[in-house]
mmCIF file of C-alpha atoms in Angstrom:
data_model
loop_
_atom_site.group_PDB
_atom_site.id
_atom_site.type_symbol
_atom_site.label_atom_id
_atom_site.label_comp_id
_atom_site.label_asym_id
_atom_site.label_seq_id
_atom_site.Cartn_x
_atom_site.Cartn_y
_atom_site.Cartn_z
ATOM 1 C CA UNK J 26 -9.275 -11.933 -34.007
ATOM 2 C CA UNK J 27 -11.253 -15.252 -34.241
ATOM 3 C CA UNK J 28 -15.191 -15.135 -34.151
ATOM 4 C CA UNK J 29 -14.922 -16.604 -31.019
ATOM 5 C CA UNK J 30 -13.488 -13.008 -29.407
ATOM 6 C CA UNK J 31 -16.008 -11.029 -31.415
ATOM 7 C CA UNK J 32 -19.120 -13.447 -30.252
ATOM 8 C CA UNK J 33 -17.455 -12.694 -26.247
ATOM 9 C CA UNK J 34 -17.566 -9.175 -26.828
ATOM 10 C CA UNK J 35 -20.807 -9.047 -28.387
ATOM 11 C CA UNK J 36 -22.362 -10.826 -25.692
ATOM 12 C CA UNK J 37 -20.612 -9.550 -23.120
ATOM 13 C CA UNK J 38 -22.322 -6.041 -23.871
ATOM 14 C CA UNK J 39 -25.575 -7.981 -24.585
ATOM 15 C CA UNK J 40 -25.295 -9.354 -21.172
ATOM 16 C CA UNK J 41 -24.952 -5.661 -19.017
ATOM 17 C CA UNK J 42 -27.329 -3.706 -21.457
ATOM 18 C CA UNK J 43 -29.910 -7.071 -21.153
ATOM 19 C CA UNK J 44 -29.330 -7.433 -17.504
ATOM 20 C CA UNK J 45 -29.671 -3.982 -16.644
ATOM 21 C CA UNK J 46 -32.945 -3.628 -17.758
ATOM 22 C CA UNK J 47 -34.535 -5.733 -15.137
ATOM 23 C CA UNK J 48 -32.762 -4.321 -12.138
ATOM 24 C CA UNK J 49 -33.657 -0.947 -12.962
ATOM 25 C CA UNK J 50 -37.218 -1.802 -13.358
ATOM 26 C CA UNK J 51 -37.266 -3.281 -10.093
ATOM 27 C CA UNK J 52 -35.432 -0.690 -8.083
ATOM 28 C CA UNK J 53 -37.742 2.105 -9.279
ATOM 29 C CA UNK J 54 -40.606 0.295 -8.189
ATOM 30 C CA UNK J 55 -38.924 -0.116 -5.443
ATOM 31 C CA UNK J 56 -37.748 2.807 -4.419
ATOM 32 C CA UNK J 57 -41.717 4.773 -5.453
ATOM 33 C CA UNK J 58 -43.500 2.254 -3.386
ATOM 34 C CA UNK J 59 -40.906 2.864 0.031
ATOM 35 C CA UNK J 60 -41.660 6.945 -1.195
ATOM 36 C CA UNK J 61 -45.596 6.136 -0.614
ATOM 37 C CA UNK J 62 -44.879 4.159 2.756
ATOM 38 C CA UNK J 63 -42.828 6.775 4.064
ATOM 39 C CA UNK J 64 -44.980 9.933 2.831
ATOM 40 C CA UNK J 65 -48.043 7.548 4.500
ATOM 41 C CA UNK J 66 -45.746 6.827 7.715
ATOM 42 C CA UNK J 67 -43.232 8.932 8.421
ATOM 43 C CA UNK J 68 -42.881 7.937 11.885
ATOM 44 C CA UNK J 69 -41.086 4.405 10.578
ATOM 45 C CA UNK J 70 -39.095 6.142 8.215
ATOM 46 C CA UNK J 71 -35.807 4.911 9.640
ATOM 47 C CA UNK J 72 -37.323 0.728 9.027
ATOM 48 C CA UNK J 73 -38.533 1.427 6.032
ATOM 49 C CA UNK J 74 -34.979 2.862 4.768
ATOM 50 C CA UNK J 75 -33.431 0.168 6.314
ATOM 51 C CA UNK J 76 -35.199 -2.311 4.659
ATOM 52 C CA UNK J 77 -34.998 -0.332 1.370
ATOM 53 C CA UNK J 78 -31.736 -1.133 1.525
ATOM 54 C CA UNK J 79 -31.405 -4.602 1.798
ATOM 55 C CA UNK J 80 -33.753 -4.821 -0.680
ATOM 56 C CA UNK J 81 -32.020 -2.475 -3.244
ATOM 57 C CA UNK J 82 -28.791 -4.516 -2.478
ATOM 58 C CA UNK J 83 -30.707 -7.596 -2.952
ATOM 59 C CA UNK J 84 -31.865 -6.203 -6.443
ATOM 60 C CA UNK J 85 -28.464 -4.564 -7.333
ATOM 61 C CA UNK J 86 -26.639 -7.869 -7.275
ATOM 62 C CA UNK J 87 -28.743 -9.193 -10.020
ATOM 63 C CA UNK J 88 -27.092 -6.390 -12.232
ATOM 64 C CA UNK J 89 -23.926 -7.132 -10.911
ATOM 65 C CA UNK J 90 -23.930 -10.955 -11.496
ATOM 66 C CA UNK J 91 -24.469 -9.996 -15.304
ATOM 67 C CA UNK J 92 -21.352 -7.307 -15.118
ATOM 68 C CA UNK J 93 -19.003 -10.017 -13.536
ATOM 69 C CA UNK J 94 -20.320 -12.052 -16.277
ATOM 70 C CA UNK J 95 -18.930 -10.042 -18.441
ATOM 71 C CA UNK J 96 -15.840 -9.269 -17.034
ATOM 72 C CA UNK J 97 -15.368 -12.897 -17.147
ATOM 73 C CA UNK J 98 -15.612 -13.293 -21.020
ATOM 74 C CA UNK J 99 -13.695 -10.444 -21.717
ATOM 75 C CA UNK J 100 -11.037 -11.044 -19.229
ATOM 76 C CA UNK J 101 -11.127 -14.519 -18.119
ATOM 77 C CA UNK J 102 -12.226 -16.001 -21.394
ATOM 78 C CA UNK J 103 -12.178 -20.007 -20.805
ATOM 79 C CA UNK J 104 -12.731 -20.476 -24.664
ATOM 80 C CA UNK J 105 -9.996 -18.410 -25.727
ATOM 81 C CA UNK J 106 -6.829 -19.776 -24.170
ATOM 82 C CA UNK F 18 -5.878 -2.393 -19.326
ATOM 83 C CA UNK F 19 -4.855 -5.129 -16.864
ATOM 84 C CA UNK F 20 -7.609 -7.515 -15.602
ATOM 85 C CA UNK F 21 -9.779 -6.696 -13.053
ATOM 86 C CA UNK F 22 -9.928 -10.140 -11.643
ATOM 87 C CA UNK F 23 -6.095 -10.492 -11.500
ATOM 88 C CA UNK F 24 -3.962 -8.925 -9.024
ATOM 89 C CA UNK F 25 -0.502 -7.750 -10.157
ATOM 90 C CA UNK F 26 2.392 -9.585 -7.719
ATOM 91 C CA UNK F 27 4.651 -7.380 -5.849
ATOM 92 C CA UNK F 28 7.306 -9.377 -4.496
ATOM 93 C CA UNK F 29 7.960 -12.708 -4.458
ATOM 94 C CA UNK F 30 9.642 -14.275 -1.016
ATOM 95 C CA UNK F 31 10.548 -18.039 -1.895
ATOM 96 C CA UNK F 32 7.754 -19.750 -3.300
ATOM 97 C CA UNK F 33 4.902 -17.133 -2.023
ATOM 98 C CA UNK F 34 4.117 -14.299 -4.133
ATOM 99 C CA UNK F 35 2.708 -11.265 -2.082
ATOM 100 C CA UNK F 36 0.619 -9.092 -4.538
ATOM 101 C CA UNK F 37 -0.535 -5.357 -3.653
ATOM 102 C CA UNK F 38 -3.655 -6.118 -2.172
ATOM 103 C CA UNK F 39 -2.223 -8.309 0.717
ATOM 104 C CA UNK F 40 -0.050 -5.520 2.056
ATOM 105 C CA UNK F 41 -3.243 -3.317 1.713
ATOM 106 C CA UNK F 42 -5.395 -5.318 3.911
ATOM 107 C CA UNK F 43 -2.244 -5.644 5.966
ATOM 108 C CA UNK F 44 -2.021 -1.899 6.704
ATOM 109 C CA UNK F 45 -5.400 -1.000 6.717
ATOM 110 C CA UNK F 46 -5.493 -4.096 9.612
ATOM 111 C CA UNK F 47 -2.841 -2.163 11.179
ATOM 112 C CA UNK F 48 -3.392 1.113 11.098
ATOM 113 C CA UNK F 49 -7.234 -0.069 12.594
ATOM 114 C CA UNK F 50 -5.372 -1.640 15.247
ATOM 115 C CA UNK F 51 -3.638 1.051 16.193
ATOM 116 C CA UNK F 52 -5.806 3.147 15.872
ATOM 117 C CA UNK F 53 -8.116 1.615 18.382
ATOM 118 C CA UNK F 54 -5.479 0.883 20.954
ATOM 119 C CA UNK F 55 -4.533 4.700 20.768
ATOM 120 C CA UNK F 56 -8.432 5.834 21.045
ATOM 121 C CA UNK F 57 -9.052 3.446 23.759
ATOM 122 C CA UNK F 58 -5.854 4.114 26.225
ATOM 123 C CA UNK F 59 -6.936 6.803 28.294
ATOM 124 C CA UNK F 60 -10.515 5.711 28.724
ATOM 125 C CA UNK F 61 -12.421 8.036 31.350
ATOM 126 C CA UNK F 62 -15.973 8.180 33.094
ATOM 127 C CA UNK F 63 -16.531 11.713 30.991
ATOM 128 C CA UNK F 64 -15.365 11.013 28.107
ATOM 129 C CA UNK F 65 -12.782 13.266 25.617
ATOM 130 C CA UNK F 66 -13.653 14.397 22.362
ATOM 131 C CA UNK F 67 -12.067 11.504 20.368
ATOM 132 C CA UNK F 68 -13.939 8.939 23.143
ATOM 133 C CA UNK F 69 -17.370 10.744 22.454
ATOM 134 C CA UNK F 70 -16.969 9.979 18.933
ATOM 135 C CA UNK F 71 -16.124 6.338 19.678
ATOM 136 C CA UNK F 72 -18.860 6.023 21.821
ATOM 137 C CA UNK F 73 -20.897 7.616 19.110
ATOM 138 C CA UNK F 74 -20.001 4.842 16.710
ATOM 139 C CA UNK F 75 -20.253 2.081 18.799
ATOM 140 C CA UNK F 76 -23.742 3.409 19.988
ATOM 141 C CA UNK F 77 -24.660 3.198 16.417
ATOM 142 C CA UNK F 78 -23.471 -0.105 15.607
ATOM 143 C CA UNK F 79 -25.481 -1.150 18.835
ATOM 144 C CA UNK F 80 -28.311 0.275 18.024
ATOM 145 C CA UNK F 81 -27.892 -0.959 14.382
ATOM 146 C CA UNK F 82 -27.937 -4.654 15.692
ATOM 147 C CA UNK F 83 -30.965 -4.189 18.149
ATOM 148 C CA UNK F 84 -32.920 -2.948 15.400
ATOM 149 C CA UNK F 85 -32.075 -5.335 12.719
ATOM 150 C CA UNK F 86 -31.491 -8.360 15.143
ATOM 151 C CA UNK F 87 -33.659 -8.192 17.602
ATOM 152 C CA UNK F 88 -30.959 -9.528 19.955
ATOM 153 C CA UNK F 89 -29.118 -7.730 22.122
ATOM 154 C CA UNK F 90 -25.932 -6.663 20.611
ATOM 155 C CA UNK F 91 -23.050 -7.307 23.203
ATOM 156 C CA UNK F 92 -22.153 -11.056 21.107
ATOM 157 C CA UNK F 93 -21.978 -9.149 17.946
ATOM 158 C CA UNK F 94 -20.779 -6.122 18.244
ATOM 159 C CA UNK F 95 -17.181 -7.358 17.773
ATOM 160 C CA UNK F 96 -17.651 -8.984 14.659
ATOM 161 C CA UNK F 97 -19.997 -6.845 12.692
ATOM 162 C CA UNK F 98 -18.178 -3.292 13.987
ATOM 163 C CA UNK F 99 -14.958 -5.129 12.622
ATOM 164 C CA UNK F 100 -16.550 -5.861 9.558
ATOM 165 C CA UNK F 101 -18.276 -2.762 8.912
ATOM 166 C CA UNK F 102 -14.859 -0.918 9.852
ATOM 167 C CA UNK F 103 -12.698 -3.058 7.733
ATOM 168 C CA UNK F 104 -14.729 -2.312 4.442
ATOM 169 C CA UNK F 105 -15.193 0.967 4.930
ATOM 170 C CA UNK F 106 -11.589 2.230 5.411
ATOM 171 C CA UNK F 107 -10.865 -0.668 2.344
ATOM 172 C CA UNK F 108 -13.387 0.895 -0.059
ATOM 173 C CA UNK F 109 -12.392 4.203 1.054
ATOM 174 C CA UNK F 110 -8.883 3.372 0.613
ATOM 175 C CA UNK F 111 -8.924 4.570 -2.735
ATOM 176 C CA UNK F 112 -8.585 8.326 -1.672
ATOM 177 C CA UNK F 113 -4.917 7.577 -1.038
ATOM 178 C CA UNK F 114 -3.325 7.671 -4.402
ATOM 179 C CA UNK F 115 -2.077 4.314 -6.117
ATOM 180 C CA UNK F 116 -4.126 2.517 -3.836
ATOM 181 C CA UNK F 117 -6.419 -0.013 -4.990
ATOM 182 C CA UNK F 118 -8.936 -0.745 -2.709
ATOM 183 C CA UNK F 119 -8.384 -4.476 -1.538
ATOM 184 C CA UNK F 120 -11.953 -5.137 -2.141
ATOM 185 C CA UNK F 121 -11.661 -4.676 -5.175
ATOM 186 C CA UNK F 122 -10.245 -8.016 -5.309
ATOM 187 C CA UNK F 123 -12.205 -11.226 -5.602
ATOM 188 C CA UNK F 124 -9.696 -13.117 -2.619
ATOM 189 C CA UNK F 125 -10.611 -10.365 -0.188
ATOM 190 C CA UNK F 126 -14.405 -10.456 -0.783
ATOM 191 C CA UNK F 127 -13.993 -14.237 -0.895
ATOM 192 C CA UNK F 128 -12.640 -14.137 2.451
ATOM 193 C CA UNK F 129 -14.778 -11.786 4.158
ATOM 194 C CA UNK F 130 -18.083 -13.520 2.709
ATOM 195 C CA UNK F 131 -16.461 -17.207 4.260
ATOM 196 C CA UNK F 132 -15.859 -15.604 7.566
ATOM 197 C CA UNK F 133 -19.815 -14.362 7.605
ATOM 198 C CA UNK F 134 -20.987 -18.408 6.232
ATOM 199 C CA UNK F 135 -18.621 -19.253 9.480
ATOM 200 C CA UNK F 136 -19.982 -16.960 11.849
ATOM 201 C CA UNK F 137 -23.408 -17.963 10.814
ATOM 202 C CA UNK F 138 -22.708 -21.226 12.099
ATOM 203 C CA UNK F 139 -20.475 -20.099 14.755
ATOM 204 C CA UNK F 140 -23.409 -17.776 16.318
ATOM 205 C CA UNK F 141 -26.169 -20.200 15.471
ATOM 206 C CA UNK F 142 -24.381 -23.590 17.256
ATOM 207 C CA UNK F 143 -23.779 -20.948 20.494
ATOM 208 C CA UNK F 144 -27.281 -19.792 20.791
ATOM 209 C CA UNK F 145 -29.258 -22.710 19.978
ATOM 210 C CA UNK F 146 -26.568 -25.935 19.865
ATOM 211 C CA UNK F 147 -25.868 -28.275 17.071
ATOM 212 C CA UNK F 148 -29.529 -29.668 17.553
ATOM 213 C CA UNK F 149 -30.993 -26.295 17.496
ATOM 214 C CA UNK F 150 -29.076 -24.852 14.310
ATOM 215 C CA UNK F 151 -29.533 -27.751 12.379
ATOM 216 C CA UNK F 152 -33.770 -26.855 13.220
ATOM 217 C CA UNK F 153 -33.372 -23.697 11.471
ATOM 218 C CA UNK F 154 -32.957 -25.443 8.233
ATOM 219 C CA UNK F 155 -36.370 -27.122 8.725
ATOM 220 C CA UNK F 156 -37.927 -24.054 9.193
ATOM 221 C CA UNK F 157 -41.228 -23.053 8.081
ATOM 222 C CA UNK F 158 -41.623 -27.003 7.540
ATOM 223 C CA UNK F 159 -39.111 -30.100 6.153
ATOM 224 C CA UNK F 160 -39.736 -29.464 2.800
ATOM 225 C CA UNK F 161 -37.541 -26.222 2.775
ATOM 226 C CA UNK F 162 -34.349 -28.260 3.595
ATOM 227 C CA UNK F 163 -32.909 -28.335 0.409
ATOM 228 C CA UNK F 164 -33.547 -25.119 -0.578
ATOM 229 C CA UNK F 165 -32.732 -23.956 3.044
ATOM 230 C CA UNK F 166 -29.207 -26.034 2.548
ATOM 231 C CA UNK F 167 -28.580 -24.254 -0.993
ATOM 232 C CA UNK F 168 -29.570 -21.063 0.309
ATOM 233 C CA UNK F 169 -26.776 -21.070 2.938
ATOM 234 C CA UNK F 170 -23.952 -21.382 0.159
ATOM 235 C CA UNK F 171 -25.719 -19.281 -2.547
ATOM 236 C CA UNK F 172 -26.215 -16.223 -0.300
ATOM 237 C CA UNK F 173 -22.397 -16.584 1.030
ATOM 238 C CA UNK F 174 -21.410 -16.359 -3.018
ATOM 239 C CA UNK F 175 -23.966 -13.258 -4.124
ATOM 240 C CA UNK F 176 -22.347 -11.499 -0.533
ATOM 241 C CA UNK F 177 -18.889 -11.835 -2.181
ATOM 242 C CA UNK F 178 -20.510 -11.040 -5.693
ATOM 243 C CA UNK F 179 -22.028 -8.087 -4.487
ATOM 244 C CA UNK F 180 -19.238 -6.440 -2.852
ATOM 245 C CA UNK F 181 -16.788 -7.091 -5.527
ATOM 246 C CA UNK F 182 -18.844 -5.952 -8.303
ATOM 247 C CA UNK F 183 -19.461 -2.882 -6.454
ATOM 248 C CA UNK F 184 -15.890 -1.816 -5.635
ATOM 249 C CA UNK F 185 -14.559 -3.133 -8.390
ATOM 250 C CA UNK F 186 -16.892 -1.539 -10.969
ATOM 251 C CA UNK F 187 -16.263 1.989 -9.387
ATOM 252 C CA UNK F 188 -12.636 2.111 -9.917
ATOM 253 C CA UNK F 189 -12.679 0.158 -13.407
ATOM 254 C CA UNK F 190 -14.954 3.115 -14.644
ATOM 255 C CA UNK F 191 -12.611 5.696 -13.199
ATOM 256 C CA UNK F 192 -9.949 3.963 -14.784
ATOM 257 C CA UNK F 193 -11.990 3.773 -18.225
ATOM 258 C CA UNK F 194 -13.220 7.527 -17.828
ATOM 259 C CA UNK F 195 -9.288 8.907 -16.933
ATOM 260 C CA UNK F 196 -8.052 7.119 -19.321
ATOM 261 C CA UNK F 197 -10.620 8.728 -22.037
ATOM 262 C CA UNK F 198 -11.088 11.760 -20.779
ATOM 263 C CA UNK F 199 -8.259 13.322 -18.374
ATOM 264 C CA UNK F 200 -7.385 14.694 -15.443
ATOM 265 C CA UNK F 201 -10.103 16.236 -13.107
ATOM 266 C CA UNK F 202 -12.968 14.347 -15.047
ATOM 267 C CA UNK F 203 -13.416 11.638 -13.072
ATOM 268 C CA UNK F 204 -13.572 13.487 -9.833
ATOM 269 C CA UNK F 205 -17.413 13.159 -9.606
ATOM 270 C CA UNK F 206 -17.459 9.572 -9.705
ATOM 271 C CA UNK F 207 -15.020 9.242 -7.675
ATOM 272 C CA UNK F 208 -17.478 10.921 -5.287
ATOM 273 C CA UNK F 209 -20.351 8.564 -6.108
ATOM 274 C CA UNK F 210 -17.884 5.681 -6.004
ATOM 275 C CA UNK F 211 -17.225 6.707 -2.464
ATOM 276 C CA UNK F 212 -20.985 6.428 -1.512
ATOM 277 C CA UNK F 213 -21.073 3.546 -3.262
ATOM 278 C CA UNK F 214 -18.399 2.351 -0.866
ATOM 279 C CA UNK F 215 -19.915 3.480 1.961
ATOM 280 C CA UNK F 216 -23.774 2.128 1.350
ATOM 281 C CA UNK F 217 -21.537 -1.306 0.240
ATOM 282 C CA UNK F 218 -19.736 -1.349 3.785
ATOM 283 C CA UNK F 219 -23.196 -0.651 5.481
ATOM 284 C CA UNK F 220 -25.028 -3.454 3.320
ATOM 285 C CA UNK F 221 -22.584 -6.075 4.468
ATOM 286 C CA UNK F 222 -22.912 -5.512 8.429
ATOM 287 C CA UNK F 223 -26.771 -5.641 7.732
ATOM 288 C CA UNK F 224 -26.566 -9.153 5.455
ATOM 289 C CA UNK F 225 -24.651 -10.551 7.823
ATOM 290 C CA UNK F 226 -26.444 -9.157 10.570
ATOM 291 C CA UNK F 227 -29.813 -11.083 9.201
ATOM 292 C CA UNK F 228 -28.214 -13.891 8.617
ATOM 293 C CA UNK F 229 -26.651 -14.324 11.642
ATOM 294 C CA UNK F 230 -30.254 -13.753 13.219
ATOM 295 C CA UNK F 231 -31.483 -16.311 10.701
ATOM 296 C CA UNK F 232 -29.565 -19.052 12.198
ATOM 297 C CA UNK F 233 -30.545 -18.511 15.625
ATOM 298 C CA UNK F 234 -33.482 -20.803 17.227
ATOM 299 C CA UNK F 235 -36.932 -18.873 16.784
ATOM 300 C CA UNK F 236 -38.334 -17.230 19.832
ATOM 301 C CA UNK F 237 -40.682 -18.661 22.801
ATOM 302 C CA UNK F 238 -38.936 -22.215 22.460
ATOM 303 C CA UNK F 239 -35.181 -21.300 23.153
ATOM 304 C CA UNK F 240 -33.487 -24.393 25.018
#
């Protein structure tokens, strides 16, 4: 194995453990401050989960770019044909 | 462990290969097909058990659209219900065994996210014309052009992202956690991975819901 297979797999881990951190940050936040609206309203539940959503879709993806990121260097190398 | 981004080839008929995933989405279109043509033969003013749930989910899916459109939902209810259907039974698909769910695959999600970037136009030149799309771009002033122009293809590619890193993901780690650990061991992600799949099929109707609602003209100046 060249050092160009270990440096792939080193950074492919680098890049879901790195880029998870963020997401996870922001969903929790997320999810507490649509908790508070609802507990405060629950009348609009139903928008607010709606909308929570989205949002946690919207927020999820930025996890999942760094996972296809990986998936790439480990299985789609470019570098290591 | 095979890739997750290639797609083993089942047969090959002259020069085109047809891999698993293509006679997936084939029978998941047909068995929807059929499926609806059965449920919808014998329609009747009081409606049968099997038509009361129809109803039921095409209430929803109505509903669903007023609420996130604004619109009313008799334009759309076609193509997001399709949508919405055709993930779901493809991420659920995985229940069968030695199914792969087709979404799974990058060409599917690919697909599905192009049809929603053509339907955005589609929708947006029949509500408002060519002159009236083309206004959404400019909208909240000219200076978001660009960015509105960039948007349109960026959003199409994190749609596709999202959905394949989603599907895909679940059954990789099942496939990583039977291979480690067994039989029976993976059963409760499989359960999560089905909520996943679920929530995923859900998440797509909505995006493309909003975006389709995105491209029509804004309200009080319709032409």
């Amino acid at each position: 194995m060249n050092w160009l297979a270990c440096v792939s797999i080193v950074s492919a881990a680098m890049a879901v453990s790195f880029g998870a951190i963020g997401p996870a940050l922001a969903e929790g936040r997320a999810v507490a401050a649509a908790m508070e609206a609802i507990a405060r309203q629950p009348e609009s539940a139903s928008t607010i989960s709606r909308t929570l959503f989205v949002g946690l879709a919207m927020i999820e993806t930025m996890a999942i770019y760094c996972l296809v990121i990986a998936l790439l260097l480990l299985f789609a190398n470019p570098l290591l044909k | 462990m095979n890739s997750p981004l290639s797609s083993p080839p089942v047969w090959q008929i002259g020069p085109v290969t047809i891999t698993g995933d293509v006679v997936a989405t084939w029978v998941i279109m047909a068995v929807l097909v059929a499926a609806s043509l059965l449920a919808t033969r014998h329609l009747a003013l009081v409606p049968t058990r099997t038509q009361a749930v129809l109803e039921l989910i095409v209430g929803t899916v109505d509903q669903q659209i007023r609420d996130t459109m604004q619109l009313p939902p008799g334009r759309y209810r076609a193509f997001i219900g399709t949508l919405f259907g055709f993930i779901f039974v493809a991420n659920w698909s995985s229940l069968i065994p030695g199914v792969r769910p087709p979404t799974a695959h990058l060409e599917t999600d690919a697909a599905l996210a192009l049809l929603v970037f053509l339907a955005v136009i589609w929708f947006g030149v029949q509500a408002g014309g060519i002159r009236g799309y083309l206004a959404t771009f400019a909208t909240p002033n000219l200076v978001m052009v660009p960015l509105n122009v960039i948007e349109s293809v960026t959003r199409t590619f994190s749609l596709l992202v999202r959905l394949f890193g989603n599907v895909m993901s679940g059954v990789f780690v099942v496939g990583i956690v039977l291979s480690l650990a067994g039989l029976l061991v993976p059963i409760p992600l499989m359960a999560l991975d089905l909520l996943t799949g679920a929530v995923q099929a859900y998440i797509f109707a909505i995006l493309a819901m909003v975006f389709i609602a995105g491209a029509m003209p804004p309200k009080g100046n319709k032409q």
